[in-house]
Every structure is written in C-alpha cells, then in structure tokens.
Amino acid sequence: YKNMSEELEKLKIENEELKKQNSVKSDLISISAHQLRTSLSALKWILKMFLDKDIGPITNEQESFINKAYISNERMIALVNDMLTLNHAEEIALSFKFEKVDLVKLVEEITFEFSGESSKKHNELIFLRPDADVLEISCDREMIRVVFQNLIENAMKYSNDGDKVILSMQQRNDNVEISVRDTGIGITDDEKSKIFEKFFRADNAKEKDPVGSGLGLFTSKNIVEHHKGKIWFDSNEKSGTTFYLSLPILKASDTI
Ligand code: ADP
C-alpha cells in the first residue's frame, strides 16, 4: 500500500501543477483577447466616423471599401468576444461563480437591454412571462447571460426585418424551460446534427450574415451543461427555429 499512496501523492502534485499551468494559459488568452478587443473597438469607431461622414464627404467607392473594412472588423470583434467566453467556459466548473438568481428577473433585464438593439434591426423581442412570479436557479449569472444573448442574437440575425422573436418561460416539473422562437431561415435537415459543433456555420446562415464565428452555440451548450441543464432545438427550413433551454430549479434543500 505504501507504494500506492506514494504514487497517488505524486499524481496529485502533478495534477495541481497542470491545473496551475492551465490557468496561466487561460489568463494569457484573456489578457490578449481583451487587448485585441480594445484595439478593434478603436478601429471600429474610426471607420464608423468615416461611414457616418463625421470627418467630411467621401466618394461612393471609398465608402464601399471602408464598409468592407468595417464588416471585417466586426467579424474580428465577434470572434474575440467568443474567444473570451469560450476560454472562460473551458475552464470548467472551477471558474463558475454559482449564486441564487431569479431567472424571470434576469430575462426581463436582458429583454430590456435588447429593446434598443431590436428596434435597430426592426425585430421585436417579446417576453411571455411565466405563471410564476419568481423562478430561482443556481447559476453563474454572467454565463447564463451569454447563453441568452447568443440565442436572442441568433434569432434576430437569422430572421427577417420586422419578424418577431418570442421568448417564453415555463416551469416543467423540477426544471424551468425557456424557448426562443423565430420565423427566420431555419436549419436544413442535413445540417441539424452539426449545429452545436465548434466553428460550424450552415450555408444559409453564411449567406444571410457573413459575420459569425460558429462558436456561440458550442459555448452555450458547454455553459448549459455545466449547469446540469439541456439545450436543443426544433427547426424547419424557411419557416423558423425554436431553441429550448432547460435548467434545474433551485430546491429549498439545495446548498449553493
Ligand atoms: P454563428 O451565429 O456565429 O454562426 P452559432 O454557434 O451561434 O454561430 O450558430 C451556429 C450555426 O447554427 C449558425 O451559423 C447557423 O447556421 C445555425 N443557427 C443558430 N441559430 C439559428 C437560428 N435561430 N436560425 C437558423 N440557424 C441558426
């Protein structure tokens, strides 16, 4: 037994060392991504000043080039944002800060924050409140926010101007079930199985919106599973998609 306990001790030490190295790596990714994002944002505002003609008139040809640079810059910002959340999500439950959160209130906040966004794209986001006033879950608030933002942004991105996006929430047994429904481009049967894969983007999605990284759903699934929840969808090509989320409701006996 002595040998075995020595071996165990050695493994434990090695494991700790690996954890430390992994966290240094994650920190480095975070720092670089934040710095990248700062530079890209600065670039974005400069390009935007040109496009808004704040600096003076530009020719149509110049405008079309600057517009291309703007779109490409937006794509990089989206990628860096995904990198930041992905980096975080892959640190596994260790870095998650679980707390008691009322999901009804959180979704109300998110819906409110989207009201400016949705009017810009002429999509209306409607939140159908559940029967219960309060539905408490144990979660990392910022991470669950990322999941909702991804689902809502996708629903808007992949539907047409003027379409409504409907978010609803209901208690089902010990879980709270949320759905985000759109009437957009839908997902083809061939591509359904790949939707949660890292970097995957369907052809109709690329056509509709060239800006995207294919990391949003991969990240969201990862986050939801770390909350012991489930994420899935129903979709018909050309008539729309509904994403579902199920998260365990906090029981009185649960400790956080
Ligand atoms: P991104 O939106 O950056 O491409 P996501 O990981 O969020 O990446 O989504 C992956 C792919 O899933 C999308 O490219 C698209 O093909 C498909 N998808 C996600 N949400 C929807 C939706 N609401 N309607 C149609 N397709 C969707």
CSV table of C-alpha atoms and ligand atoms in Angstrom, one decimal:
chain,number,residue,atom,x,y,z
A,1,TYR,CA,0.0,0.0,0.0
A,2,LYS,CA,2.9,2.3,0.7
A,3,ASN,CA,3.8,2.4,-3.0
A,4,MET,CA,0.3,3.1,-4.0
A,5,SER,CA,-0.1,6.0,-1.7
A,6,GLU,CA,3.2,7.4,-2.8
A,7,GLU,CA,2.0,7.1,-6.4
A,8,LEU,CA,-1.3,8.8,-5.6
A,9,GLU,CA,0.5,11.6,-3.9
A,10,LYS,CA,2.8,12.1,-7.0
A,11,LEU,CA,-0.3,12.2,-9.3
A,12,LYS,CA,-2.0,14.7,-7.0
A,13,ILE,CA,1.1,17.0,-7.2
A,14,GLU,CA,1.3,16.6,-11.0
A,15,ASN,CA,-2.4,17.3,-11.3
A,16,GLU,CA,-2.1,20.5,-9.3
A,17,GLU,CA,0.8,21.6,-11.5
A,18,LEU,CA,-1.2,21.0,-14.6
A,19,LYS,CA,-4.1,23.0,-13.2
A,20,LYS,CA,-1.8,25.9,-12.5
A,21,GLN,CA,-0.3,25.8,-16.0
A,22,ASN,CA,-3.8,25.7,-17.5
A,23,SER,CA,-4.9,28.7,-15.5
A,24,VAL,CA,-1.9,30.7,-16.6
A,25,LYS,CA,-2.6,29.8,-20.2
A,26,SER,CA,-6.3,30.9,-19.8
A,27,ASP,CA,-5.2,34.2,-18.2
A,28,LEU,CA,-2.8,34.8,-21.1
A,29,ILE,CA,-5.6,34.2,-23.6
A,30,SER,CA,-7.9,36.5,-21.6
A,31,ILE,CA,-5.4,39.3,-21.5
A,32,SER,CA,-4.5,39.1,-25.2
A,33,ALA,CA,-8.2,38.9,-26.2
A,34,HIS,CA,-9.0,42.0,-24.1
A,35,GLN,CA,-6.2,43.9,-25.6
A,36,LEU,CA,-7.2,42.9,-29.1
A,37,ARG,CA,-10.8,43.9,-28.4
A,38,THR,CA,-9.7,47.4,-27.3
A,39,SER,CA,-7.7,47.9,-30.5
A,40,LEU,CA,-10.5,46.6,-32.7
A,41,SER,CA,-13.0,48.8,-30.9
A,42,ALA,CA,-10.9,51.9,-31.5
A,43,LEU,CA,-10.7,50.9,-35.2
A,44,LYS,CA,-14.4,50.4,-35.3
A,45,TRP,CA,-15.1,53.9,-34.2
A,46,ILE,CA,-12.7,55.5,-36.6
A,47,LEU,CA,-14.3,53.6,-39.5
A,48,LYS,CA,-17.7,54.5,-38.3
A,49,MET,CA,-16.8,58.2,-38.2
A,50,PHE,CA,-15.9,57.9,-41.9
A,51,LEU,CA,-19.0,56.0,-42.8
A,52,ASP,CA,-21.2,58.5,-40.9
A,53,LYS,CA,-19.4,61.3,-42.8
A,54,ASP,CA,-18.4,62.9,-39.5
A,55,ILE,CA,-15.0,63.7,-40.9
A,56,GLY,CA,-16.4,65.0,-44.2
A,57,PRO,CA,-17.7,63.7,-47.5
A,58,ILE,CA,-16.3,60.5,-49.1
A,59,THR,CA,-16.8,59.1,-52.6
A,60,ASN,CA,-19.1,56.1,-53.1
A,61,GLU,CA,-16.1,54.0,-53.9
A,62,GLN,CA,-14.3,55.0,-50.7
A,63,GLU,CA,-17.4,54.3,-48.8
A,64,SER,CA,-17.7,50.8,-50.2
A,65,PHE,CA,-14.1,50.0,-49.3
A,66,ILE,CA,-14.5,51.4,-45.8
A,67,ASN,CA,-17.7,49.4,-45.4
A,68,LYS,CA,-15.8,46.2,-46.2
A,69,ALA,CA,-13.2,47.1,-43.6
A,70,TYR,CA,-15.9,47.8,-41.1
A,71,ILE,CA,-17.6,44.4,-41.7
A,72,SER,CA,-14.4,42.5,-41.4
A,73,ASN,CA,-13.5,44.4,-38.2
A,74,GLU,CA,-17.0,43.5,-36.8
A,75,ARG,CA,-16.2,39.8,-37.6
A,76,MET,CA,-13.0,40.0,-35.6
A,77,ILE,CA,-14.7,41.7,-32.7
A,78,ALA,CA,-17.3,38.9,-32.6
A,79,LEU,CA,-14.5,36.3,-32.8
A,80,VAL,CA,-12.6,37.9,-29.9
A,81,ASN,CA,-15.8,38.0,-27.8
A,82,ASP,CA,-16.4,34.4,-28.5
A,83,MET,CA,-12.7,33.6,-27.6
A,84,LEU,CA,-13.2,35.3,-24.3
A,85,THR,CA,-16.3,33.4,-23.3
A,86,LEU,CA,-15.0,30.1,-24.8
A,87,ASN,CA,-11.8,30.5,-22.8
A,88,HIS,CA,-13.9,31.0,-19.7
A,89,ALA,CA,-16.3,28.1,-20.5
A,90,GLU,CA,-13.5,25.7,-21.0
A,91,GLU,CA,-12.0,26.4,-17.6
A,92,ILE,CA,-14.9,24.1,-16.5
A,93,ALA,CA,-16.9,24.4,-13.3
A,94,LEU,CA,-13.9,25.6,-11.4
A,95,SER,CA,-14.3,29.2,-12.5
A,96,PHE,CA,-18.1,29.4,-12.4
A,97,LYS,CA,-19.5,31.5,-9.7
A,98,PHE,CA,-22.8,30.0,-8.7
A,99,GLU,CA,-25.4,32.1,-6.9
A,100,LYS,CA,-29.1,32.2,-6.4
A,101,VAL,CA,-30.7,34.0,-9.4
A,102,ASP,CA,-34.3,34.7,-10.2
A,103,LEU,CA,-34.5,33.8,-13.9
A,104,VAL,CA,-37.7,35.8,-14.5
A,105,LYS,CA,-35.9,39.0,-13.4
A,106,LEU,CA,-32.7,38.2,-15.3
A,107,VAL,CA,-34.6,37.6,-18.5
A,108,GLU,CA,-36.6,40.8,-18.0
A,109,GLU,CA,-33.3,42.7,-17.7
A,110,ILE,CA,-31.9,41.0,-20.9
A,111,THR,CA,-35.1,41.7,-22.8
A,112,PHE,CA,-34.9,45.4,-21.8
A,113,GLU,CA,-31.3,45.6,-22.9
A,114,PHE,CA,-32.2,44.2,-26.3
A,115,SER,CA,-35.0,46.7,-26.8
A,116,GLY,CA,-32.6,49.2,-28.4
A,117,GLU,CA,-30.9,46.5,-30.4
A,118,SER,CA,-34.1,45.0,-31.7
A,119,SER,CA,-35.6,48.4,-32.8
A,120,LYS,CA,-32.4,49.0,-34.9
A,121,LYS,CA,-32.9,45.8,-36.8
A,122,HIS,CA,-36.7,46.1,-36.7
A,123,ASN,CA,-37.1,42.9,-34.8
A,124,GLU,CA,-39.3,42.9,-31.8
A,125,LEU,CA,-38.3,40.8,-28.9
A,126,ILE,CA,-41.3,39.7,-26.8
A,127,PHE,CA,-41.0,38.0,-23.4
A,128,LEU,CA,-44.0,35.9,-22.5
A,129,ARG,CA,-43.8,35.8,-18.7
A,130,PRO,CA,-44.3,32.5,-16.9
A,131,ASP,CA,-47.3,31.9,-14.5
A,132,ALA,CA,-44.9,32.0,-11.5
A,133,ASP,CA,-43.6,35.5,-10.5
A,134,VAL,CA,-40.2,34.1,-9.4
A,135,LEU,CA,-38.2,31.1,-10.7
A,136,GLU,CA,-35.0,30.6,-8.9
A,137,ILE,CA,-32.0,28.7,-10.2
A,138,SER,CA,-28.4,28.3,-9.1
A,139,CYS,CA,-26.2,29.7,-11.8
A,140,ASP,CA,-23.3,31.9,-12.9
A,141,ARG,CA,-25.3,35.0,-13.8
A,142,GLU,CA,-22.8,36.3,-16.4
A,143,MET,CA,-22.5,32.9,-18.1
A,144,ILE,CA,-26.3,32.4,-18.3
A,145,ARG,CA,-26.5,35.9,-19.7
A,146,VAL,CA,-24.1,34.8,-22.5
A,147,VAL,CA,-26.4,31.9,-23.4
A,148,PHE,CA,-29.5,34.1,-23.6
A,149,GLN,CA,-27.6,36.7,-25.6
A,150,ASN,CA,-26.4,34.1,-28.1
A,151,LEU,CA,-29.8,32.6,-28.6
A,152,ILE,CA,-31.5,36.0,-29.0
A,153,GLU,CA,-28.9,37.4,-31.3
A,154,ASN,CA,-29.1,34.3,-33.5
A,155,ALA,CA,-32.9,34.5,-33.6
A,156,MET,CA,-32.6,38.1,-34.8
A,157,LYS,CA,-29.6,37.6,-37.1
A,158,TYR,CA,-31.2,34.7,-38.9
A,159,SER,CA,-34.7,36.2,-39.4
A,160,ASN,CA,-36.1,39.0,-41.5
A,161,ASP,CA,-36.5,42.6,-40.6
A,162,GLY,CA,-39.9,43.1,-38.9
A,163,ASP,CA,-40.1,39.5,-37.7
A,164,LYS,CA,-40.9,38.9,-34.0
A,165,VAL,CA,-38.7,36.9,-31.7
A,166,ILE,CA,-40.7,35.3,-28.9
A,167,LEU,CA,-39.1,34.3,-25.7
A,168,SER,CA,-41.2,32.2,-23.3
A,169,MET,CA,-40.6,30.6,-19.9
A,170,GLN,CA,-42.5,27.9,-18.0
A,171,GLN,CA,-41.9,25.6,-15.1
A,172,ARG,CA,-41.8,21.9,-16.1
A,173,ASN,CA,-41.5,19.6,-13.1
A,174,ASP,CA,-38.2,20.4,-11.5
A,175,ASN,CA,-36.9,22.5,-14.3
A,176,VAL,CA,-37.5,25.8,-15.9
A,177,GLU,CA,-37.9,25.6,-19.6
A,178,ILE,CA,-37.2,28.5,-21.9
A,179,SER,CA,-37.8,28.8,-25.6
A,180,VAL,CA,-36.6,31.4,-28.1
A,181,ARG,CA,-38.7,31.3,-31.3
A,182,ASP,CA,-38.0,32.9,-34.6
A,183,THR,CA,-39.6,32.8,-38.0
A,184,GLY,CA,-36.3,33.0,-39.9
A,185,ILE,CA,-34.3,31.0,-42.4
A,186,GLY,CA,-34.4,27.7,-40.4
A,187,ILE,CA,-31.9,24.9,-40.4
A,188,THR,CA,-31.8,22.2,-43.1
A,189,ASP,CA,-32.2,18.6,-42.1
A,190,ASP,CA,-28.7,17.8,-43.4
A,191,GLU,CA,-27.1,20.3,-41.1
A,192,LYS,CA,-29.1,19.8,-37.9
A,193,SER,CA,-26.6,17.3,-36.4
A,194,LYS,CA,-23.7,19.8,-36.7
A,195,ILE,CA,-25.3,22.9,-35.2
A,196,PHE,CA,-23.5,22.7,-31.8
A,197,GLU,CA,-20.1,21.8,-33.3
A,198,LYS,CA,-17.3,24.3,-32.8
A,199,PHE,CA,-16.9,26.7,-35.7
A,200,PHE,CA,-19.9,25.2,-37.7
A,201,ARG,CA,-22.0,27.6,-39.7
A,202,ALA,CA,-24.7,26.5,-42.1
A,203,ASP,CA,-24.7,27.7,-45.7
A,204,ASN,CA,-27.9,29.6,-45.4
A,205,ALA,CA,-26.6,31.3,-42.3
A,206,LYS,CA,-23.3,32.4,-44.0
A,207,GLU,CA,-25.4,33.8,-46.9
A,208,LYS,CA,-27.8,35.7,-44.6
A,209,ASP,CA,-25.0,37.1,-42.4
A,210,PRO,CA,-21.3,36.8,-43.3
A,211,VAL,CA,-20.3,37.9,-39.8
A,212,GLY,CA,-20.2,35.0,-37.4
A,213,SER,CA,-17.7,32.5,-35.8
A,214,GLY,CA,-19.8,29.4,-35.2
A,215,LEU,CA,-18.7,29.4,-31.6
A,216,GLY,CA,-21.9,30.8,-29.9
A,217,LEU,CA,-23.9,27.6,-29.7
A,218,PHE,CA,-20.8,25.5,-28.9
A,219,THR,CA,-20.1,27.8,-26.0
A,220,SER,CA,-23.7,28.0,-24.9
A,221,LYS,CA,-24.0,24.2,-24.8
A,222,ASN,CA,-20.9,24.0,-22.7
A,223,ILE,CA,-22.2,26.5,-20.3
A,224,VAL,CA,-25.7,24.9,-20.0
A,225,GLU,CA,-24.2,21.5,-19.4
A,226,HIS,CA,-22.1,22.9,-16.5
A,227,HIS,CA,-25.4,24.0,-15.0
A,228,LYS,CA,-26.8,20.4,-15.3
A,229,GLY,CA,-29.2,21.7,-18.0
A,230,LYS,CA,-30.1,20.9,-21.5
A,231,ILE,CA,-30.2,22.8,-24.8
A,232,TRP,CA,-31.9,21.6,-28.0
A,233,PHE,CA,-33.9,22.9,-31.0
A,234,ASP,CA,-36.7,22.4,-33.4
A,235,SER,CA,-36.4,23.8,-36.9
A,236,ASN,CA,-38.0,23.9,-40.3
A,237,GLU,CA,-36.1,25.2,-43.3
A,238,LYS,CA,-37.6,28.6,-44.3
A,239,SER,CA,-40.2,28.7,-41.6
A,240,GLY,CA,-38.1,29.2,-38.5
A,241,THR,CA,-36.4,27.8,-35.5
A,242,THR,CA,-37.1,27.4,-31.8
A,243,PHE,CA,-34.2,26.9,-29.3
A,244,TYR,CA,-35.1,25.3,-26.0
A,245,LEU,CA,-33.2,25.5,-22.7
A,246,SER,CA,-34.0,23.6,-19.5
A,247,LEU,CA,-32.3,24.4,-16.2
A,248,PRO,CA,-32.9,22.8,-12.8
A,249,ILE,CA,-35.0,24.9,-10.4
A,250,LEU,CA,-33.4,25.6,-7.0
A,251,LYS,CA,-34.9,23.4,-4.3
A,252,ALA,CA,-35.1,24.6,-0.7
A,253,SER,CA,-32.8,21.8,0.3
A,254,ASP,CA,-30.1,22.8,-2.2
A,255,THR,CA,-26.9,24.5,-1.0
A,256,ILE,CA,-25.0,26.8,-3.3
B,1,ADP,P1,-22.8,32.0,-35.6
B,1,ADP,O1,-24.1,32.6,-35.3
B,1,ADP,O2,-21.7,32.9,-35.2
B,1,ADP,O3,-22.6,31.4,-36.9
B,1,ADP,P2,-23.5,30.0,-33.6
B,1,ADP,O4,-22.6,29.0,-32.9
B,1,ADP,O5,-24.3,30.9,-32.7
B,1,ADP,O6,-22.6,30.7,-34.6
B,1,ADP,O7,-24.5,29.2,-34.5
B,1,ADP,C1,-24.0,28.1,-35.3
B,1,ADP,C2,-24.9,27.9,-36.5
B,1,ADP,O8,-26.2,27.5,-36.2
B,1,ADP,C3,-25.2,29.2,-37.3
B,1,ADP,O9,-24.1,29.6,-38.2
B,1,ADP,C4,-26.4,28.8,-38.0
B,1,ADP,O10,-26.1,28.0,-39.2
B,1,ADP,C5,-27.2,28.0,-37.0
B,1,ADP,N1,-28.2,28.7,-36.3
B,1,ADP,C6,-28.1,29.1,-35.0
B,1,ADP,N2,-29.2,29.8,-34.6
B,1,ADP,C7,-30.0,29.8,-35.6
B,1,ADP,C8,-31.3,30.3,-35.9
B,1,ADP,N3,-32.0,30.9,-34.9
B,1,ADP,N4,-31.9,30.1,-37.1
B,1,ADP,C9,-31.2,29.5,-38.1
B,1,ADP,N5,-30.0,28.9,-37.9
B,1,ADP,C10,-29.4,29.1,-36.7
